[in-house]
PDB file of C-alpha atoms in Angstrom:
ATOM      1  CA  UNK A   1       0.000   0.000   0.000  1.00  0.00           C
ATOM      2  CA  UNK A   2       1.104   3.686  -0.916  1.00  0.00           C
ATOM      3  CA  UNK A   3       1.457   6.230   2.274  1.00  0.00           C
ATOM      4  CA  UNK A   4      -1.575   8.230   1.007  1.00  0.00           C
ATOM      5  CA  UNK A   5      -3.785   5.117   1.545  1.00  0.00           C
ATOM      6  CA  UNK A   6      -2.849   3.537   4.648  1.00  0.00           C
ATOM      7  CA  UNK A   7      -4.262   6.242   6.918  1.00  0.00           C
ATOM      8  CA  UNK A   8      -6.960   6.165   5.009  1.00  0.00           C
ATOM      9  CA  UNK A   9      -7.192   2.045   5.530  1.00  0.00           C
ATOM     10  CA  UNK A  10      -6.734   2.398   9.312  1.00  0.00           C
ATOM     11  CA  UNK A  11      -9.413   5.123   9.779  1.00  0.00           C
ATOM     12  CA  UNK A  12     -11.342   2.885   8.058  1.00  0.00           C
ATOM     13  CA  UNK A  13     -10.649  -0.386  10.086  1.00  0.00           C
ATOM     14  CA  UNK A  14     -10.893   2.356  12.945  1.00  0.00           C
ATOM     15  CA  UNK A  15     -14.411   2.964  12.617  1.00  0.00           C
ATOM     16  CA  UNK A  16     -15.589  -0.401  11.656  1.00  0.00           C
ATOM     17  CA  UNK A  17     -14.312  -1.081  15.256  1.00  0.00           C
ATOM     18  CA  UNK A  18     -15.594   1.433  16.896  1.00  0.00           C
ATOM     19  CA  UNK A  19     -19.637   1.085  15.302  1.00  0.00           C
ATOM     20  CA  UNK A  20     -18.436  -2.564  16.319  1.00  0.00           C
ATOM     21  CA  UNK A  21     -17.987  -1.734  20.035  1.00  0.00           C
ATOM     22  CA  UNK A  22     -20.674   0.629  20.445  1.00  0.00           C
ATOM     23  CA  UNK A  23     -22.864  -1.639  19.490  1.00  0.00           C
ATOM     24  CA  UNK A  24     -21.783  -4.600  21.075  1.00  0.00           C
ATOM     25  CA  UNK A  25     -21.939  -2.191  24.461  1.00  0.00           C
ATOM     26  CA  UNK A  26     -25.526  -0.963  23.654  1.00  0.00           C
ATOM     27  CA  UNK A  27     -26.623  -4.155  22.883  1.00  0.00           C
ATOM     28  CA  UNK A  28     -25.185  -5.570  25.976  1.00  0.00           C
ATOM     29  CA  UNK A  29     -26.608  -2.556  28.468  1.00  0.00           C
ATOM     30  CA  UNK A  30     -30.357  -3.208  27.136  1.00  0.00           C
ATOM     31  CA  UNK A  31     -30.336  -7.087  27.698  1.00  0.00           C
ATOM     32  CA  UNK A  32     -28.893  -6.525  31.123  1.00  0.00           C
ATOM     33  CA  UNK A  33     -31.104  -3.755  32.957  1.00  0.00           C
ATOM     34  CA  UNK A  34     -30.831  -3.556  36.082  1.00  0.00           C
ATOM     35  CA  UNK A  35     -33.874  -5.279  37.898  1.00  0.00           C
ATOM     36  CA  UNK A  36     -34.864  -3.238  40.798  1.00  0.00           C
ATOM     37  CA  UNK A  37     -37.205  -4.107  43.746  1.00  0.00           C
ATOM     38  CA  UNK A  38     -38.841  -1.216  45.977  1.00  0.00           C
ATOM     39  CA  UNK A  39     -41.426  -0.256  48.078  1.00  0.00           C
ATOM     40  CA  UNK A  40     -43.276   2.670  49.194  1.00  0.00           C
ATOM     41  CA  UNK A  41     -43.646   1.828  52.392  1.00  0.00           C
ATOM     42  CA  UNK A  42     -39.901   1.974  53.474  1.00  0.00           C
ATOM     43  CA  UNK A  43     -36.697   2.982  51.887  1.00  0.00           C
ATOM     44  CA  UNK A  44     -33.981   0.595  51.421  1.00  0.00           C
ATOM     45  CA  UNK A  45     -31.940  -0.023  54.479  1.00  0.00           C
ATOM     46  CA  UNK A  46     -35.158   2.099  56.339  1.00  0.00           C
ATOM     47  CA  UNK A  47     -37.011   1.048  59.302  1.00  0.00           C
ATOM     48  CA  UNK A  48     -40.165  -1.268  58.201  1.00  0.00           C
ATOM     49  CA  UNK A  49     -43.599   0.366  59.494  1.00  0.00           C
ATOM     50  CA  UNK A  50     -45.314  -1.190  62.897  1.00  0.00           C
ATOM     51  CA  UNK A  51     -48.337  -2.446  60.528  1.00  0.00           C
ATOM     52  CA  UNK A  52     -46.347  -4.655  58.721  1.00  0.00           C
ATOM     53  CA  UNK A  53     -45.237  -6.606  61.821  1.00  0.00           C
ATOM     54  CA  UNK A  54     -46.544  -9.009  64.657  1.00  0.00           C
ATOM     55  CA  UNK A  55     -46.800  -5.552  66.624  1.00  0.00           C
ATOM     56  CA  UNK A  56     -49.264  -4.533  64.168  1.00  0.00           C
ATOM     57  CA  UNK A  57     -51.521  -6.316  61.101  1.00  0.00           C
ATOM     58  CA  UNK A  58     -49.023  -8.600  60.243  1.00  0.00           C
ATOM     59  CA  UNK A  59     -49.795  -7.588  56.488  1.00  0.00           C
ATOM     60  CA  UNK A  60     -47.444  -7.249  53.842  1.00  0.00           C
ATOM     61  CA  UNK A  61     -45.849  -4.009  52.623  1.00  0.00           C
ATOM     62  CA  UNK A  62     -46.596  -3.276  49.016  1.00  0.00           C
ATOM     63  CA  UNK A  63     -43.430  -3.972  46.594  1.00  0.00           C
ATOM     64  CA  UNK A  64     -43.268  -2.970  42.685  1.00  0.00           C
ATOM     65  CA  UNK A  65     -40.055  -3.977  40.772  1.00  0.00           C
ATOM     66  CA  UNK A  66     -38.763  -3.192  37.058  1.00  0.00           C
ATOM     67  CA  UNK A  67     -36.244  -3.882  34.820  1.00  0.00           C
ATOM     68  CA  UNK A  68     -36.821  -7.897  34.253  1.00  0.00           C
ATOM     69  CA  UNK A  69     -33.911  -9.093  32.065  1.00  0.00           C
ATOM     70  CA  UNK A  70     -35.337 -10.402  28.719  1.00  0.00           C
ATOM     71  CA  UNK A  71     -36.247 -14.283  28.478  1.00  0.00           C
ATOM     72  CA  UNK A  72     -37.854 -13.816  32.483  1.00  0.00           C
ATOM     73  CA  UNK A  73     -39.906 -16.416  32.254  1.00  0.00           C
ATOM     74  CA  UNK A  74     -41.218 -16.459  35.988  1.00  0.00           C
ATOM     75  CA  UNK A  75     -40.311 -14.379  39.249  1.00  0.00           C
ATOM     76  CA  UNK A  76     -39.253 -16.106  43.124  1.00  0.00           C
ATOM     77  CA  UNK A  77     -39.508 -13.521  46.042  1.00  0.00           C
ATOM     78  CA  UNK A  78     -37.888 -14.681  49.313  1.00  0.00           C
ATOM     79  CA  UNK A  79     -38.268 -12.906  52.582  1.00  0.00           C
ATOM     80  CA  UNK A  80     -35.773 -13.695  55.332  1.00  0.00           C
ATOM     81  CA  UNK A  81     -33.915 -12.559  58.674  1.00  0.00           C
ATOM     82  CA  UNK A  82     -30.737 -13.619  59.055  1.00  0.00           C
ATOM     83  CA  UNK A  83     -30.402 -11.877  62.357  1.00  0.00           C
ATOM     84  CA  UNK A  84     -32.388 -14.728  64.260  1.00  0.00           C
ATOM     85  CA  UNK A  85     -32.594 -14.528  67.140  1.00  0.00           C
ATOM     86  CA  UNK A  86     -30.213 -12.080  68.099  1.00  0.00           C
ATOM     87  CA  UNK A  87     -28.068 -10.014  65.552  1.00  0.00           C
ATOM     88  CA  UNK A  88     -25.385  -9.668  67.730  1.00  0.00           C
ATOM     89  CA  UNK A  89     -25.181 -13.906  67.622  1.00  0.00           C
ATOM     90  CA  UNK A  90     -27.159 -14.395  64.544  1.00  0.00           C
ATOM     91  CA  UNK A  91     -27.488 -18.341  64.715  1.00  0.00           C
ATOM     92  CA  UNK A  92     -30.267 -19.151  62.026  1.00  0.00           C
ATOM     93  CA  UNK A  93     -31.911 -17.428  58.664  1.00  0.00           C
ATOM     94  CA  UNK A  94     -35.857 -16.973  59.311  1.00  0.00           C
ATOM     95  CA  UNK A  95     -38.038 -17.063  56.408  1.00  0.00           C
ATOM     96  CA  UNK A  96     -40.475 -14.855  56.158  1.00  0.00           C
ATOM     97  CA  UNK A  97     -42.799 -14.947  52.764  1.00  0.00           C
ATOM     98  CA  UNK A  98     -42.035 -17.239  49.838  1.00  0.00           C
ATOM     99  CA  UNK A  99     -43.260 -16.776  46.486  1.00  0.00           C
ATOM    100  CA  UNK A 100     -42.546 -18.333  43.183  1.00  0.00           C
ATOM    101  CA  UNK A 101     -43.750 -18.673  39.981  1.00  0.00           C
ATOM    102  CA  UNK A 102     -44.983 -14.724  39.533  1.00  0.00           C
ATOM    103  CA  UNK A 103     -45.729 -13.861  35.835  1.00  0.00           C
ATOM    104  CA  UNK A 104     -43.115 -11.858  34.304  1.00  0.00           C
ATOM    105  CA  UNK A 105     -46.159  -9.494  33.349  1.00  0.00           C
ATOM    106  CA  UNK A 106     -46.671  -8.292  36.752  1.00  0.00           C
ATOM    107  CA  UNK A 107     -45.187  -5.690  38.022  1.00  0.00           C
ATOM    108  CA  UNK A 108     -46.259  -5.346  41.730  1.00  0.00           C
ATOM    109  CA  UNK A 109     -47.866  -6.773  44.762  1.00  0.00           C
ATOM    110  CA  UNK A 110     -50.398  -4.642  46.441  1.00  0.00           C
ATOM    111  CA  UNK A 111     -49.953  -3.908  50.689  1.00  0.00           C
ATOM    112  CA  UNK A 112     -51.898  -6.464  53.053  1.00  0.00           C
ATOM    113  CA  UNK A 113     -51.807  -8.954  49.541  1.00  0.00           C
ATOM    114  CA  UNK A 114     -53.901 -12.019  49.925  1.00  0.00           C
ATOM    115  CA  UNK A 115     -53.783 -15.638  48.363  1.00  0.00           C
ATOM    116  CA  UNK A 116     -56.731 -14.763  46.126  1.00  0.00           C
ATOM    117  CA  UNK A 117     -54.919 -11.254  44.775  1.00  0.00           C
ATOM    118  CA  UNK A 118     -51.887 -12.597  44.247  1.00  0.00           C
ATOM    119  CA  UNK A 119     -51.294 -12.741  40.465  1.00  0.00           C
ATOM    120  CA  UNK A 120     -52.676 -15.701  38.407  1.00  0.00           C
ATOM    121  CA  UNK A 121     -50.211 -18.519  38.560  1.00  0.00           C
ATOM    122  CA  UNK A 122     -48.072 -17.541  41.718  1.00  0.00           C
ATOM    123  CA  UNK A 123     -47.842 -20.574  44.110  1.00  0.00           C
ATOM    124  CA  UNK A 124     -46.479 -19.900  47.475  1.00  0.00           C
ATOM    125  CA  UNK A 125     -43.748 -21.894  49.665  1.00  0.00           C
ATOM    126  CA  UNK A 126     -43.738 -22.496  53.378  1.00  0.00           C
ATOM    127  CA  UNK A 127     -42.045 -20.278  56.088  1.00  0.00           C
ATOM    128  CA  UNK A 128     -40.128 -21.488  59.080  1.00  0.00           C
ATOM    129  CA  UNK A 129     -43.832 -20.892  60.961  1.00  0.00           C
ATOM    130  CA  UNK A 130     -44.623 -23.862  58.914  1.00  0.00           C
ATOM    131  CA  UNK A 131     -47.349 -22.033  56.876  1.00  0.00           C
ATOM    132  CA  UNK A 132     -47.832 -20.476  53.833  1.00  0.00           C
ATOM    133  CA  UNK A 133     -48.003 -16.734  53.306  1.00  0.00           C
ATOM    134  CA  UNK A 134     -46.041 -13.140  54.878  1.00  0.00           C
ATOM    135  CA  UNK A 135     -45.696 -13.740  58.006  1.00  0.00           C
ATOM    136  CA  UNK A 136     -44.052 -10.145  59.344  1.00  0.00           C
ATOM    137  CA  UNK A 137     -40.872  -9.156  61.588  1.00  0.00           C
ATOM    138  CA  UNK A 138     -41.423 -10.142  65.017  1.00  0.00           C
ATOM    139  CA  UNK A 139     -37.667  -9.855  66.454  1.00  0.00           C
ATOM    140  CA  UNK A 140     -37.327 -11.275  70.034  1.00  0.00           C
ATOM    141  CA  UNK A 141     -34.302  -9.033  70.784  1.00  0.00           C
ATOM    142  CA  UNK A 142     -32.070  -6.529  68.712  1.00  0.00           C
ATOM    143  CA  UNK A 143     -32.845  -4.734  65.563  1.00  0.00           C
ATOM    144  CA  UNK A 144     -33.135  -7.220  62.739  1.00  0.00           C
ATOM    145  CA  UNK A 145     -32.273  -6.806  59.104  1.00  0.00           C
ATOM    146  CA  UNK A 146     -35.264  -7.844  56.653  1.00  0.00           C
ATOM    147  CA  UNK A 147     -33.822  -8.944  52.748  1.00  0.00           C
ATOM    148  CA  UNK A 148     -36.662  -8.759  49.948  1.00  0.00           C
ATOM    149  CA  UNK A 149     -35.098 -10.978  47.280  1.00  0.00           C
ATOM    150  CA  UNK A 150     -36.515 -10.798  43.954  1.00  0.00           C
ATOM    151  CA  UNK A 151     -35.524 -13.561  41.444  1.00  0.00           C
ATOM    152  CA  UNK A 152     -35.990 -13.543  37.826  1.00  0.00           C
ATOM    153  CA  UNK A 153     -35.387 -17.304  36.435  1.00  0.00           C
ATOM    154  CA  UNK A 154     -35.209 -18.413  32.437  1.00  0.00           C
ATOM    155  CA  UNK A 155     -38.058 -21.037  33.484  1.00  0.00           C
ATOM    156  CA  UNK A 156     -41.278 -21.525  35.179  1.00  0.00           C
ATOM    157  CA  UNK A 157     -40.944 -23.874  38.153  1.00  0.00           C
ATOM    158  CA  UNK A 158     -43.735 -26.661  38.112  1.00  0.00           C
ATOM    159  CA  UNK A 159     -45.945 -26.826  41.032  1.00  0.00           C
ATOM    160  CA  UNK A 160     -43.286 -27.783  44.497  1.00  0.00           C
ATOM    161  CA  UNK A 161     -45.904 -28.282  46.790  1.00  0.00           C
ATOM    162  CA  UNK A 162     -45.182 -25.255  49.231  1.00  0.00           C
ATOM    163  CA  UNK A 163     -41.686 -26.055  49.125  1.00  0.00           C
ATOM    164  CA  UNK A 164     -39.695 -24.385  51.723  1.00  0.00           C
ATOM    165  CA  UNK A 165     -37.032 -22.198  50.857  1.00  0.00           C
ATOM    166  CA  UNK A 166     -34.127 -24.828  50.367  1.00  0.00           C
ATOM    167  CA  UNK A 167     -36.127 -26.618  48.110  1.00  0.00           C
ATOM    168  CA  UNK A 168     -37.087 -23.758  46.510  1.00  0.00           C
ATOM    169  CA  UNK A 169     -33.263 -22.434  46.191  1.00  0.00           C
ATOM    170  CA  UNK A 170     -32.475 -25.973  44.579  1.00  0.00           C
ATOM    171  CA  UNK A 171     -34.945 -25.797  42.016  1.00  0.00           C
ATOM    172  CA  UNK A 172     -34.058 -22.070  41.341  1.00  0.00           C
ATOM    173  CA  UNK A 173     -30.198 -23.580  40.803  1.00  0.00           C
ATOM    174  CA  UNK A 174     -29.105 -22.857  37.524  1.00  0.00           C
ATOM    175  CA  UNK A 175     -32.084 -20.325  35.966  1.00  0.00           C
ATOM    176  CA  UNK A 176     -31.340 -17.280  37.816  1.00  0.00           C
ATOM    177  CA  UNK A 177     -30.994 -14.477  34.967  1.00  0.00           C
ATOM    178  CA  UNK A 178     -31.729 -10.991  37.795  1.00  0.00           C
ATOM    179  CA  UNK A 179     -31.844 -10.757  41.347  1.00  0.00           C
ATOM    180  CA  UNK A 180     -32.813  -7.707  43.020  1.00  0.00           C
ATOM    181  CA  UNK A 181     -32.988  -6.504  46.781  1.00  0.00           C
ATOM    182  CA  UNK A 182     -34.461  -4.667  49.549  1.00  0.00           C
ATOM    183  CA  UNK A 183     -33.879  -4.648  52.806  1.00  0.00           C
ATOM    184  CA  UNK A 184     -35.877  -3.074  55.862  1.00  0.00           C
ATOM    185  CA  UNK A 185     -35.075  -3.438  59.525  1.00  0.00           C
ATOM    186  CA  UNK A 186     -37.471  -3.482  62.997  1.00  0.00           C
ATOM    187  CA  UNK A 187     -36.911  -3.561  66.420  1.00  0.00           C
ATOM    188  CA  UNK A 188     -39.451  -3.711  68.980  1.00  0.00           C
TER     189      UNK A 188
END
């Protein structure tokens, strides 16, 4: 190649990279949204309301989330202290709610939710009171932490028969695509 050309060659080759990249970056952002879980009854890392503990109704905060990575086929949403029974000697993880199988179409749960407004399709899992649905924060001693873990999986998990959350980590294994988090604390 003459001298005239060559620049001309690597601006070219320059560019085809760089569309390339920019792309390939764009692309990659859009696929991977970030999935994000909140609530407007507390702030992230904020103290959880009286009415949404044993103190109070024992009903469920409301919780919306967004940005489900494409191919979410199905949601999970785990509840849990791992502050039980005291956070300064944490010795056990209490579950709280467990939820699998929400539609990738919704997009919230209402406050004080109940087993027939919980979206079409959504089975629930057991909680260490060995029952299904929220049971709230009822910490014996100490502030506890509160995690609201929202899943999104590549699959729809068949029917586990109220599974508790082990089981229901195992048959997550493998299909988790998003994960998302909020945590609210309580002391009595």
């Amino acid at each position: 190649m003459n001298s005239i050309k060559q620049p001309i060659f690597i601006r070219l080759i320059y560019l085809v990279f760089s569309i390339f990249f920019t792309t390939a970056v764009l692309a990659e952002g859009e696929q991977h949204m970030a999935l994000i879980l909140k609530s407007p009854d507390f702030a992230h890392q904020g103290e959880i309301p009286k009415v949404f503990t044993c103190d109070g109704n024992d009903s469920s905060p409301a919780l919306s989330w967004s940005g489900l990575p494409q191919n979410t086929k199905s949601l999970v949403l785990i509840v849990d202290d791992p502050d039980a029974p005291d956070p300064a000697k944490p010795k056990m993880t209490w579950v709280h709610w467990l939820l699998y199988n929400i539609p990738p179409t919704a997009t919230e749960l209402p406050q004080a939710v109940a087993v027939a407004n919980l979206p079409v399709g959504t089975y629930q899992g057991k909680n260490d009171w060995k029952r299904t649905g929220y049971g709230g924060p009822c910490p014996p001693i100490g502030r506890h932490r509160y995690f609201h873990k929202l899943y999104a999986l590549d699959i729809e998990l068949p029917d586990l028969h109220h599974p508790n959350k082990t089981q229901l980590e195992k048959a997550m294994a493998g299909h988790v695509i998003g994960q998302a988090e909020l945590i609210g604390t309580y002391q009595r």
